[in-house]
Coordinates of C-alpha atoms in Angstrom, one line a residue:
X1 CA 31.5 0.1 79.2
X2 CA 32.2 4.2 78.9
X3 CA 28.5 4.7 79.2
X4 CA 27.7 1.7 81.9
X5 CA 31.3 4.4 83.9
X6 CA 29.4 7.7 83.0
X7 CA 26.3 6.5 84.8
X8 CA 28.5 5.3 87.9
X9 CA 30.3 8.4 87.8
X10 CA 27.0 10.3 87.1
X11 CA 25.5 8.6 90.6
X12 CA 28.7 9.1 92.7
X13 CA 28.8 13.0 91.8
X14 CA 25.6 13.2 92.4
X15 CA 24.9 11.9 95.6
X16 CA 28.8 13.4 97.6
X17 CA 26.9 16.7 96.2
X18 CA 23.5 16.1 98.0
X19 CA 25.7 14.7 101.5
X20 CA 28.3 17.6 101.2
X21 CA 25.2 20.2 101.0
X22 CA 23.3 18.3 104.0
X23 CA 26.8 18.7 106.1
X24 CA 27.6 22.4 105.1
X25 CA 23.4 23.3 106.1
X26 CA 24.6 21.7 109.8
X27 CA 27.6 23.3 110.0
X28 CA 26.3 26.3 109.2
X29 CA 23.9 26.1 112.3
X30 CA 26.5 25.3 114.8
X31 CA 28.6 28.0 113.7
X32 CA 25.5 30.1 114.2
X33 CA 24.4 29.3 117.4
X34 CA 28.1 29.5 118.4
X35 CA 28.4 33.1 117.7
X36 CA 25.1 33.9 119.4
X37 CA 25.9 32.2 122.5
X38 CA 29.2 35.1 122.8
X39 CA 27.9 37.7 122.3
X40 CA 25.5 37.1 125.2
X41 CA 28.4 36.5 127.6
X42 CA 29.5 40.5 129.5
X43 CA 32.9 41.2 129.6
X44 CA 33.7 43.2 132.9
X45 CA 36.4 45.9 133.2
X46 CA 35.8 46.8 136.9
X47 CA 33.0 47.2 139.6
X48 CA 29.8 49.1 138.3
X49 CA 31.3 49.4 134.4
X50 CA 30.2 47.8 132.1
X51 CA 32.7 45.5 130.3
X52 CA 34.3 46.6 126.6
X53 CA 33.3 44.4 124.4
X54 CA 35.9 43.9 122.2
X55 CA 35.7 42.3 118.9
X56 CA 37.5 39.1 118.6
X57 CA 40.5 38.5 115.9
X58 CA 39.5 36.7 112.4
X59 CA 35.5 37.7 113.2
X60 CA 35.1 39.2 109.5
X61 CA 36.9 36.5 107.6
X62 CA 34.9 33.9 109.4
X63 CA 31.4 35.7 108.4
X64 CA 32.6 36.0 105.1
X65 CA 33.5 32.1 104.9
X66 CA 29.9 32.1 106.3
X67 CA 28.7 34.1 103.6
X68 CA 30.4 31.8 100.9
X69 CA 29.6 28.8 101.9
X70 CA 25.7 29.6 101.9
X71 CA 26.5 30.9 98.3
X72 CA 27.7 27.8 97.5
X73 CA 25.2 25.8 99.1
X74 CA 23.0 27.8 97.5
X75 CA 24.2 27.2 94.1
X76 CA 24.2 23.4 94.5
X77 CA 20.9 23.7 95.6
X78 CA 19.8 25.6 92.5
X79 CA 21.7 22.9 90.3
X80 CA 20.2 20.6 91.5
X81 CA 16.8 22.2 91.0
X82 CA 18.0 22.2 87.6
X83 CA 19.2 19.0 87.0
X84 CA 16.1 17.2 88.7
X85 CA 13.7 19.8 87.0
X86 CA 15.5 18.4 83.4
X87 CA 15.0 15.0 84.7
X88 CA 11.4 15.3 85.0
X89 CA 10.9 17.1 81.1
X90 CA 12.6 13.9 79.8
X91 CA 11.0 11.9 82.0
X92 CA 8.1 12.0 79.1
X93 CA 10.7 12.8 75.8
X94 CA 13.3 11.4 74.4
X95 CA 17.0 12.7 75.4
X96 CA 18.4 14.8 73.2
X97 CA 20.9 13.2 70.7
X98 CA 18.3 10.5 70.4
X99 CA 18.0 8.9 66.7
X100 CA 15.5 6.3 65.9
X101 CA 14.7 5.0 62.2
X102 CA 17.1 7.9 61.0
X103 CA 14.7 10.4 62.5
X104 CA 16.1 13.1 65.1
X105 CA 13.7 13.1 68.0
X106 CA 15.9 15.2 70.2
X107 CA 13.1 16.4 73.0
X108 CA 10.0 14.5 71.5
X109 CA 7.2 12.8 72.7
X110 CA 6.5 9.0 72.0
X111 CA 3.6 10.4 70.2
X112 CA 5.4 13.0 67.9
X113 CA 7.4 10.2 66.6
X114 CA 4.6 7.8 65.9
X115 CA 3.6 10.9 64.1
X116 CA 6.2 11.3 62.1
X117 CA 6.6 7.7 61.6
X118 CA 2.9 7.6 60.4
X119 CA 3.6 10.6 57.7
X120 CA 6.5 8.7 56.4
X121 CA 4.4 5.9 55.9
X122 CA 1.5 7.4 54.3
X123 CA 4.0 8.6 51.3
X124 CA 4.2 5.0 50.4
X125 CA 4.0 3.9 47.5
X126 CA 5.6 0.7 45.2
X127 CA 6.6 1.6 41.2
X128 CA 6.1 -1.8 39.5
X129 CA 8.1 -2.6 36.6
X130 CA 6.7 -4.9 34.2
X131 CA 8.3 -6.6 30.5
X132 CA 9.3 -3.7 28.2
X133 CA 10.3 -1.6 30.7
X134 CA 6.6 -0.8 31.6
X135 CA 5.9 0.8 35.1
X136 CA 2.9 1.5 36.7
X137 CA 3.0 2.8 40.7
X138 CA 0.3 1.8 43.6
X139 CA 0.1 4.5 46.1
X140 CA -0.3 3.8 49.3
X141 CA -3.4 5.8 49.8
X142 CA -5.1 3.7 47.5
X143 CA -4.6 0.4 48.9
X144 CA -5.3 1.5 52.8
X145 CA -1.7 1.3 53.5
X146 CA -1.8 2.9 57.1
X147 CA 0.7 2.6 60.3
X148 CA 0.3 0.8 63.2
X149 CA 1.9 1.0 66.3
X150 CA 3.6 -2.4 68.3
X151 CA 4.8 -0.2 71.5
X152 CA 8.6 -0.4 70.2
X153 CA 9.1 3.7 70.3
X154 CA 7.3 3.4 73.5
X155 CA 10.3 0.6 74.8
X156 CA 12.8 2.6 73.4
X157 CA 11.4 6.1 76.0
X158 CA 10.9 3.4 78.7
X159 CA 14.5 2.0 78.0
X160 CA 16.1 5.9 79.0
X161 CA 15.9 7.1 82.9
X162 CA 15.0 10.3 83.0
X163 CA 17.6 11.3 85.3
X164 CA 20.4 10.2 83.0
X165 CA 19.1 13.2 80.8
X166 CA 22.3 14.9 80.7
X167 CA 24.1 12.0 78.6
X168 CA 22.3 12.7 75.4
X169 CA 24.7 16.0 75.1
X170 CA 27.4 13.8 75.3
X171 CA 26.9 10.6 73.8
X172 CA 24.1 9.7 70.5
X173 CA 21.9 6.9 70.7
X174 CA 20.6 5.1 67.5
X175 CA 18.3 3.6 68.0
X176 CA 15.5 1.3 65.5
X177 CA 11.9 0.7 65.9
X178 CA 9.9 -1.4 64.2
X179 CA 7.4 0.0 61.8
X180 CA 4.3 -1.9 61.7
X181 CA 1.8 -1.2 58.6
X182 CA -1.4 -2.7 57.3
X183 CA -3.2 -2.8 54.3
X184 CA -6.6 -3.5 52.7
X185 CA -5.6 -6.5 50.8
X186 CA -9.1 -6.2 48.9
X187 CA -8.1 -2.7 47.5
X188 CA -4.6 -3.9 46.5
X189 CA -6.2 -6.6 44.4
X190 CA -8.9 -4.1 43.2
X191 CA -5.4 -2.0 41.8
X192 CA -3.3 -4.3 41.1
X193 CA -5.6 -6.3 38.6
X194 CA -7.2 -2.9 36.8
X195 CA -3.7 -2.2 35.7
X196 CA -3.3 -2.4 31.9
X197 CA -0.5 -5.0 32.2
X198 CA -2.6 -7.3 33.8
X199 CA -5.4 -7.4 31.1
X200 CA -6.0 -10.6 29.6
X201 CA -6.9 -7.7 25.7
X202 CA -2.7 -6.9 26.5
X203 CA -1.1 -9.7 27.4
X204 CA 0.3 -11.5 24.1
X205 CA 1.3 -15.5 24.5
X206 CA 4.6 -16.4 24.1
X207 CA 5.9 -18.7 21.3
X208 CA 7.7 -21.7 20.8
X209 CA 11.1 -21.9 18.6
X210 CA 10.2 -23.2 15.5
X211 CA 12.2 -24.2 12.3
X212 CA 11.5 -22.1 9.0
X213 CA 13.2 -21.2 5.7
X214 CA 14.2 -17.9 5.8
X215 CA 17.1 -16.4 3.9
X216 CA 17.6 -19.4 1.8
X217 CA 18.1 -21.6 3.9
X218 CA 16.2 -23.6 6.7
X219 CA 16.9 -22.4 9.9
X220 CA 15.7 -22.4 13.6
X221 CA 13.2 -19.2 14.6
X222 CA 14.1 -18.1 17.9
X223 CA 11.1 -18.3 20.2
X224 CA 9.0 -15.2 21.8
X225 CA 8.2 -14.3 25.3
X226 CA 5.4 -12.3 25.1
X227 CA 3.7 -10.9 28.4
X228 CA 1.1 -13.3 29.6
X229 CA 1.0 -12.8 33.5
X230 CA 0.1 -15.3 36.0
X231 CA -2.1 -12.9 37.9
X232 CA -2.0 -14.8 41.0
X233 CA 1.4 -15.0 41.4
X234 CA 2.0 -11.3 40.9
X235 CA -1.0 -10.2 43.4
X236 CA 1.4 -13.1 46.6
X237 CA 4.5 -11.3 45.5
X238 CA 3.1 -7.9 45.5
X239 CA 1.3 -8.1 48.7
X240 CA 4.3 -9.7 50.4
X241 CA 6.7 -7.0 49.1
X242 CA 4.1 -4.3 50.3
X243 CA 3.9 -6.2 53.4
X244 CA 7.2 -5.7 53.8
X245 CA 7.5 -1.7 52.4
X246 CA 9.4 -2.6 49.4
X247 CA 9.1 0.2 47.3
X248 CA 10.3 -1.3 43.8
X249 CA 9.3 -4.7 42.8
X250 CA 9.9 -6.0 39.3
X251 CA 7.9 -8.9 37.5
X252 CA 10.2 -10.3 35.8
X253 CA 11.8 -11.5 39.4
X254 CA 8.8 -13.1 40.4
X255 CA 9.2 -17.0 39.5
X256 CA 7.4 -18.2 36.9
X257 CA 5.3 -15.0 36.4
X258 CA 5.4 -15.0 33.1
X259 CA 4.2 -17.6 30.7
X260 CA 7.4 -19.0 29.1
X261 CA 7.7 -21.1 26.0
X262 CA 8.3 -24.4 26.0
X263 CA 10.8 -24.8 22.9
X264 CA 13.8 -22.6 23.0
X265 CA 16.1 -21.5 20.3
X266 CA 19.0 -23.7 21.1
X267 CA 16.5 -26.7 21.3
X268 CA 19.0 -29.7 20.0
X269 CA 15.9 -31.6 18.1
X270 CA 14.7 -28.1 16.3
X271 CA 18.5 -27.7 15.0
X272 CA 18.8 -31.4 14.0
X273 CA 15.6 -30.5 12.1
X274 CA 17.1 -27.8 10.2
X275 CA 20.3 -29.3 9.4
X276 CA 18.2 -32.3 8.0
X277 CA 16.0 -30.1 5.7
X278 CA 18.9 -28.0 4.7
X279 CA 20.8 -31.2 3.3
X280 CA 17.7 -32.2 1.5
X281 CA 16.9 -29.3 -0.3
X282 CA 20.8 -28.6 -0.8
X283 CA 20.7 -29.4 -4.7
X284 CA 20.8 -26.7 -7.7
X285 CA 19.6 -27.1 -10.9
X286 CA 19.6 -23.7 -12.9
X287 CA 18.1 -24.0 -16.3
X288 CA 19.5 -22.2 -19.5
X289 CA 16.2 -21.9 -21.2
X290 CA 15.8 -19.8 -24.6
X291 CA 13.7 -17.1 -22.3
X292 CA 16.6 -16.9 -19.8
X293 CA 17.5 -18.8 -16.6
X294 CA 16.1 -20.1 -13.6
X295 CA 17.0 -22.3 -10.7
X296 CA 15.3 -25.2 -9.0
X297 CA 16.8 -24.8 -5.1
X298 CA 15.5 -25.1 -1.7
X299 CA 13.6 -21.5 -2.1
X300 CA 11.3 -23.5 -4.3
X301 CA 11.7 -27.4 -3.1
X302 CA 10.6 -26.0 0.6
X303 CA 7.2 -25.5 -0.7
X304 CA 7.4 -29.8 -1.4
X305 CA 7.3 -30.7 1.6
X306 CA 4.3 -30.5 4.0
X307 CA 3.9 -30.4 7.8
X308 CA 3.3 -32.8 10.3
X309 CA 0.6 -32.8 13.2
X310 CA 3.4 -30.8 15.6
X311 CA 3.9 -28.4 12.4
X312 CA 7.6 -30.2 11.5
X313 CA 8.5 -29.7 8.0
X314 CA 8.5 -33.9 6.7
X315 CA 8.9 -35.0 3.2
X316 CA 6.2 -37.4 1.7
X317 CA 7.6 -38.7 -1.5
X318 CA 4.3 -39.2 -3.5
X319 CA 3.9 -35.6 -2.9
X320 CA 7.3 -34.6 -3.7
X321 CA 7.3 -36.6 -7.2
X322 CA 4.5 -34.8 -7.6
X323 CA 5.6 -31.3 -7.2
X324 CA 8.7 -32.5 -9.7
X325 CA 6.6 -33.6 -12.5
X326 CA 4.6 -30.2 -12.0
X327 CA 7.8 -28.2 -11.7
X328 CA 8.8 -29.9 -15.0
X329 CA 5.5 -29.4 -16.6
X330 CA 5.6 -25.7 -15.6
X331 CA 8.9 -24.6 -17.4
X332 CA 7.2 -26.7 -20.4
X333 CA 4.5 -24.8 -20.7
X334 CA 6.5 -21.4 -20.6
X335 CA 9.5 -22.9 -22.9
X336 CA 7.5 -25.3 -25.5
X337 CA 6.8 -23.6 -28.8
X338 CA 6.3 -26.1 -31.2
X339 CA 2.7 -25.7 -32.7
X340 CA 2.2 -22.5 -31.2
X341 CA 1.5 -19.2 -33.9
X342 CA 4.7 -16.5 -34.2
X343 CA 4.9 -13.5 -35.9
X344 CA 6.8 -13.8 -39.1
X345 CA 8.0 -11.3 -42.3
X346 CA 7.0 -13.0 -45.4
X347 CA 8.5 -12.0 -48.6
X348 CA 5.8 -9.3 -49.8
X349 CA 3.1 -9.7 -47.8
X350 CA 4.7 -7.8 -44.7
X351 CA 4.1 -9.2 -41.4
X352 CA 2.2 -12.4 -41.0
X353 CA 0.9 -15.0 -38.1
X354 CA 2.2 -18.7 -38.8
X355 CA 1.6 -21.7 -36.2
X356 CA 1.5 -25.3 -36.3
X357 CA 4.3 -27.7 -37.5
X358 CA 6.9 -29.7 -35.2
X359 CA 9.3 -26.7 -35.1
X360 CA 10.4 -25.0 -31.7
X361 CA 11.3 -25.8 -28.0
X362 CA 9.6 -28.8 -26.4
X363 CA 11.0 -30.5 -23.6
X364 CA 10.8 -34.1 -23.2
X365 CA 9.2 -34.3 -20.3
X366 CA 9.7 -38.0 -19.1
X367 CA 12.9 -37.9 -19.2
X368 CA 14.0 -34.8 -17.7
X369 CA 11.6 -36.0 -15.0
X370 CA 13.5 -38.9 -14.6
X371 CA 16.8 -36.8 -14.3
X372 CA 15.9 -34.7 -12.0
X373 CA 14.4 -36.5 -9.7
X374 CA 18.0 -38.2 -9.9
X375 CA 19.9 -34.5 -9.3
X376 CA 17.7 -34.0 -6.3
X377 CA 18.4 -37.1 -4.7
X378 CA 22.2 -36.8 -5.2
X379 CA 22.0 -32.8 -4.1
X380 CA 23.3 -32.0 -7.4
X381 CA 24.5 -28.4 -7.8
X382 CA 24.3 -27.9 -11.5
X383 CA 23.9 -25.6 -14.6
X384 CA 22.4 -27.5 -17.7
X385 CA 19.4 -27.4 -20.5
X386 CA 16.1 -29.2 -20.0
X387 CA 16.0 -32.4 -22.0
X388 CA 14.6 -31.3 -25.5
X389 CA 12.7 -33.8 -28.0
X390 CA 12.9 -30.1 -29.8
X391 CA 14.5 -26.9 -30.0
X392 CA 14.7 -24.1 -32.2
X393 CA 18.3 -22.9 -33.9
X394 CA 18.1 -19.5 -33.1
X395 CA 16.1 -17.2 -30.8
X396 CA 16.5 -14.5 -33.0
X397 CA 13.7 -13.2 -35.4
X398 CA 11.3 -15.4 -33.3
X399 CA 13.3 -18.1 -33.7
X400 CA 13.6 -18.6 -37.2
X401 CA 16.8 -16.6 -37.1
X402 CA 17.9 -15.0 -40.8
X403 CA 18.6 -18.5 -42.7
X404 CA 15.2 -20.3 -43.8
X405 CA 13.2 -21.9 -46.2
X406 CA 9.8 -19.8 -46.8
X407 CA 7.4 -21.5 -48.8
X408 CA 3.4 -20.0 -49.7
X409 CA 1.5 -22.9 -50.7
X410 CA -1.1 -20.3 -51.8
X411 CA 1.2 -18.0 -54.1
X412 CA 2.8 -21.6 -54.8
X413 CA 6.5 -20.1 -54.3
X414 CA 9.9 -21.0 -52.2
X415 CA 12.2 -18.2 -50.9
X416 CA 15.7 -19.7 -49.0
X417 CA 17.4 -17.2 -47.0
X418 CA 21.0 -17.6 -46.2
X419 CA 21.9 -14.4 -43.7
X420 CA 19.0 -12.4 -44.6
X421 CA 19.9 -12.8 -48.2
X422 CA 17.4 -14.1 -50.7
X423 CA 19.5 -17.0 -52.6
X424 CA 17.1 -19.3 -54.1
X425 CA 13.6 -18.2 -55.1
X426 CA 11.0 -20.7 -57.3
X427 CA 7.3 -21.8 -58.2
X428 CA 6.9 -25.1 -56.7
X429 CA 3.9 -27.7 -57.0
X430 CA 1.8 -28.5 -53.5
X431 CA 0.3 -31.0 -52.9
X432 CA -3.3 -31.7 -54.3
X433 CA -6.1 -30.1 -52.5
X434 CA -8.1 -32.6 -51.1
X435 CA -8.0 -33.9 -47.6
X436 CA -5.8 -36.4 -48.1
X437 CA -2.9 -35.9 -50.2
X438 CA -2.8 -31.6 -49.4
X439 CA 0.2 -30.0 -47.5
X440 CA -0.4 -29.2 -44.3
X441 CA 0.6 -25.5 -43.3
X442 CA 3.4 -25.0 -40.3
X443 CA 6.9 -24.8 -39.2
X444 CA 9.1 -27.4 -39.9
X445 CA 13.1 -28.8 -39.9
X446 CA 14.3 -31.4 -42.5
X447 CA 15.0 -34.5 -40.7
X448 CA 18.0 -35.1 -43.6
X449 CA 18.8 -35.7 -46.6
X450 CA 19.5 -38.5 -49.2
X451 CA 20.5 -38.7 -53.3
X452 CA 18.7 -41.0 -55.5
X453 CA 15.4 -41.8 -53.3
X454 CA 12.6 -44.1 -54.7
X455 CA 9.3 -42.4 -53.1
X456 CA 6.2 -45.1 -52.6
X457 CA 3.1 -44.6 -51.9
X458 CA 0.6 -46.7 -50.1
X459 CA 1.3 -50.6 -50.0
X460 CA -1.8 -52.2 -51.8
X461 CA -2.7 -55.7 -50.6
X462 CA -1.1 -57.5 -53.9
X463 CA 2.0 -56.0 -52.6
X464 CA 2.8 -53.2 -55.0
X465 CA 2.7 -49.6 -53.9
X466 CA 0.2 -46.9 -55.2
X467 CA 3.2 -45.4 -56.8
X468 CA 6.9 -45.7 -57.0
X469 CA 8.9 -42.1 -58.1
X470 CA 12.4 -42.3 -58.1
X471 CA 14.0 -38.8 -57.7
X472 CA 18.1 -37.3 -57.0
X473 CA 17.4 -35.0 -54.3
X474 CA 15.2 -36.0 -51.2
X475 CA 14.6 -33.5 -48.3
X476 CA 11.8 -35.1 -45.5
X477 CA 10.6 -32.4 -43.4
X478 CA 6.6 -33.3 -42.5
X479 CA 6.4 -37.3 -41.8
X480 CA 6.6 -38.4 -45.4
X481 CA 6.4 -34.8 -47.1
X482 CA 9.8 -33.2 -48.1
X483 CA 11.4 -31.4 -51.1
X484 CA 12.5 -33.1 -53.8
X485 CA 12.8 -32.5 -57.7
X486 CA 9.6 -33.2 -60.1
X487 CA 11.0 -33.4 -63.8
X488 CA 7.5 -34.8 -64.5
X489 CA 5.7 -31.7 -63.9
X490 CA 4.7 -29.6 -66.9
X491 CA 5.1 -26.2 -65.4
X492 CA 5.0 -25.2 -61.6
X493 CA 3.2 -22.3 -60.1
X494 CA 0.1 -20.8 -60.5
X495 CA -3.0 -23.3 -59.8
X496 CA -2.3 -26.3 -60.7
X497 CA -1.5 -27.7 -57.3
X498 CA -5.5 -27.6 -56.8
X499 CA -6.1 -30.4 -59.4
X500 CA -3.0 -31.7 -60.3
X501 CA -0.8 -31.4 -57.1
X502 CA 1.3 -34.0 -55.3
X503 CA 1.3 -36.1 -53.1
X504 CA 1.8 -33.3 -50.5
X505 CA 5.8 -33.1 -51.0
X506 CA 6.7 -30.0 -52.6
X507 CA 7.6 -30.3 -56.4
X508 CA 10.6 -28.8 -57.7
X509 CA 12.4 -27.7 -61.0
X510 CA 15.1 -29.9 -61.1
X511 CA 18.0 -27.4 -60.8
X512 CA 16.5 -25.6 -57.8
X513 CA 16.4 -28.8 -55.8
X514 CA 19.7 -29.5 -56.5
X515 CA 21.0 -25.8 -55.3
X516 CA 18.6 -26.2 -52.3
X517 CA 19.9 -30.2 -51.4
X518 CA 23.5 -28.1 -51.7
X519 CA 22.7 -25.0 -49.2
X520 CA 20.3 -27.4 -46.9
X521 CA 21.0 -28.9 -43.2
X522 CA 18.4 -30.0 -40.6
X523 CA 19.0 -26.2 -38.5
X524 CA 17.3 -24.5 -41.3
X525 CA 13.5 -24.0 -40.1
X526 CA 11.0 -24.6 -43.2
X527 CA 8.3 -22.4 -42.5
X528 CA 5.0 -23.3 -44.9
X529 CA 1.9 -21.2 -44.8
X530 CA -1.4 -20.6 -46.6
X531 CA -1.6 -16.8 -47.5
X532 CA -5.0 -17.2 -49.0
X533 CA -8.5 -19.0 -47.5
X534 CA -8.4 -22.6 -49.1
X535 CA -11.2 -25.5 -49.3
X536 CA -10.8 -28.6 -50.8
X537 CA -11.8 -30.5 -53.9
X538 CA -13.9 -33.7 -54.4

């Protein structure tokens, strides 16, 4: 409305100042020819004279409004000179005070501001920003980004009359043209897809959630993204945000440009999963085992169970009962050492190997099978033994500890140790050396003992034995070989076992068998070697 008044105002002013300057030019001939016309009349003062002229009152103040009113005339004249002569420059510029797109163009051309337009536009340029925080930049130079012009600066000089020049002192006009580009989509494609993010060598596929045992205990693993671009939808979203001068674009805002997985971390099935594995692998079994402990938990039972097609932990239970019996078969192996040679001090003969016998660890295997595949099922937390059919008394001193029975079936001798501390010594009687009826070597435990034992031999088919010896003092350590006393013997040492030996029990002098049946019980390890080569007889 103020400007729509100016312009009113502006015309009004305007044209009283051209009428009152064609009025003053008229009156300022008639005034002229007025004063002209009396001085040409004579003024007579008598006959023959000429007449005084005389000059008339107010003559000099009227010349001198004359005089000013041609200045003044003079000066509107000149302004408007000026005024029309400033119409016509901005008849082809633009007023002053004129903005457009944020550029002054106070007294230019249309064609200076296309220029300038066109140099902001060839500083174009777009900074991608890719996964990572990566960013690469297209310049504008390099994709034939250019400016075009659509006649809108052109409208806006057409949409200012020249000869309203003066209001740009007074009043600003924004103004906003529309900057048209164009670019060589070929070249953008050409740049866009040499970048490194958009080689198929960098981009790394995402992953799905997946259910693992990590830190004991079965848990979901939370999925990867990865950077796997789809390149056509980042070359549509590029070109339309350099279609439109964006100067930032950022991938990850471009739907579905990245390759996502399909199983998340919060997955309800994947968490199920884990819960279910956790509560079947939840039992405990650590085993006290002469060598130390160990435990049986889900960091081992994991490795039971196997995988399915979609790579799902499942349990199959012929393989599980599998990896039990092998799990107890393992510790066996490392635990068992009855039969198995040991160092050991003999009484003057220093250190020795012995081996063989029934003495030591073994584990009965079938049934601690059988009890823990019960533990498991139950989740049994536990801390227990193995179940033995064997074990040794001690783990000292390799197991025999410091109380024992040492006999040398070559030197034909018993030592028993109570403590460390020799307390019975003797010759003894072996058995007879042939193949048959000769003491085997090894480490043994007396199963128990009795008073007043018959001992029989072999049941003949008449139904008599091969030999009936009663004796006081019976001490079974080796199936039917034991300890007992042998009254019947002449003498006992030296070599007479070869010829003249027993049965395979060892012989003894009365009142040693009696002290040993005193001091023995079935912990004390019997430990029988061969400290010489041997063959047999017959």
């Amino acid at each position: 409305m103020n400007d729509k008044r100016f312009e009113e105002g502006l015309e009004e002013q305007s044209e009283k100042a051209l009428m009152e300057s064609e009025s003053g030019i008229e009156a300022q001939k008639a005034e002229t020819q007025a004063a002209a016309e009396e001085e040409e009349k004579p003024e007579k003062n008598g006959p023959g004279q000429e007449a005084e002229i005389a000059e008339p009152p107010g003559k000099k103040h009227k010349i001198f409004k004359i005089v000013l009113l041609v200045i003044i005339l003079t000066a509107v004249a000149v302004g408007i000179g000026v005024y029309v002569g400033y119409a016509n420059y901005y008849s082809g510029r633009f007023f002053e005070g004129t903005v457009i797109n944020q550029i002054d163009c106070s007294g230019l051309t249309v064609e200076q501001v296309e220029d300038i337009l066109a140099e902001k536009v060839e500083d174009y340029s777009i900074e991608l920003t890719f996964r990572g925080d990566a960013r690469e930049t297209l310049e504008g130079e390099a994709i034939g980004y250019e400016y075009v012009s659509d006649g809108s600066v052109q409208a806006i000089k057409d949409g200012q009359k020249s000869w309203k020049w003066i209001k740009g002192y007074f009043i600003k006009s924004n103004e906003q043209a529309t900057v048209q580009t164009r670019y060589d989509e070929e070249k953008l494609q050409q740049q866009l897809y040499s970048l490194p993010e958009l080689q198929e060598g960098n981009m790394t596929p995402p992953t799905d959630a997946y259910v693992d045992y990590l830190d004991g205990r079965f848990q979901v693993v939370a999925e990867t993204y990865g950077n796997t671009l789809d390149k056509d939808l980042v070359l549509e979203a590029v070109k339309q945000a350099v279609g439109s001068s964006q100067r930032e674009l950022n991938a990850e805002e471009i739907g579905n440009a990245y390759a996502a997985p399909a199983l998340r971390q919060e997955d309800a099935g994947l968490n199920q999963q884990a819960a279910q594995l956790n509560e079947l692998v939840s039992a405990s079994i650590t085993y006290e085992l002469p060598t130390g402990s160990q435990t049986l938990d889900g960091n081992i039972m994991k490795d039971w169970l196997m995988r399915d097609e979609a790579g799902n932990y499942v349990k199959d239970e012929d393989t599980w009962n599998q990896h039990i019996a092998q799990y107890v078969a393992d510790m066996a192996a490392a635990v068992d050492t009855v039969g198995t040679d040991r160092q050991f001090q003999s009484t003057g003969l220093g250190e020795i190997t012995v081996g063989g016998g029934v003495y030591g660890w073994k584990i009965d295997q079938s049934s601690e099978i059988r009890q823990l595949t019960e533990e498991l099922a139950n989740r049994t937390v536990t801390t227990r033994e193995p179940v033995y059919k064997s074990r040794e008394v001690t783990t000292e001193n390799n197991g025999f500890g410091y109380t024992y029975v040492e006999i040398d079936l070559s030197r034909q001798h018993l030592w028993l140790y109570l403590d460390g501390k020799l307390t019975v010594e003797s010759d003894i009687v072996s058995g007879k050396m042939t193949k048959k009826r000769y003491t085997p070597a090894g480490i043994f435990r007396m199963y128990y003992k009795q008073r007043d034992k018959v001992l029989r031999g072999e049941k003949k088919a008449d139904g008599t034995y091969e030999y009936e010896t009663p004796v006081e003092f019976w001490m079974p350590f080796n199936g039917g070989i034991g300890m007992h006393d042998a009254e019947w013997n002449p003498y006992f040492g030296g070599t007479r076992y070869i010829n003249s030996g027993s049965h395979g029990c060892i012989n003894l002098p009365y009142r040693i068998a009696q002290q040993i049946y005193e001091i023995m019980n079935t912990d004390i390890p019997i430990i029988c070697y061969y400290s010489q080569p041997y063959g047999f007889i017959g």
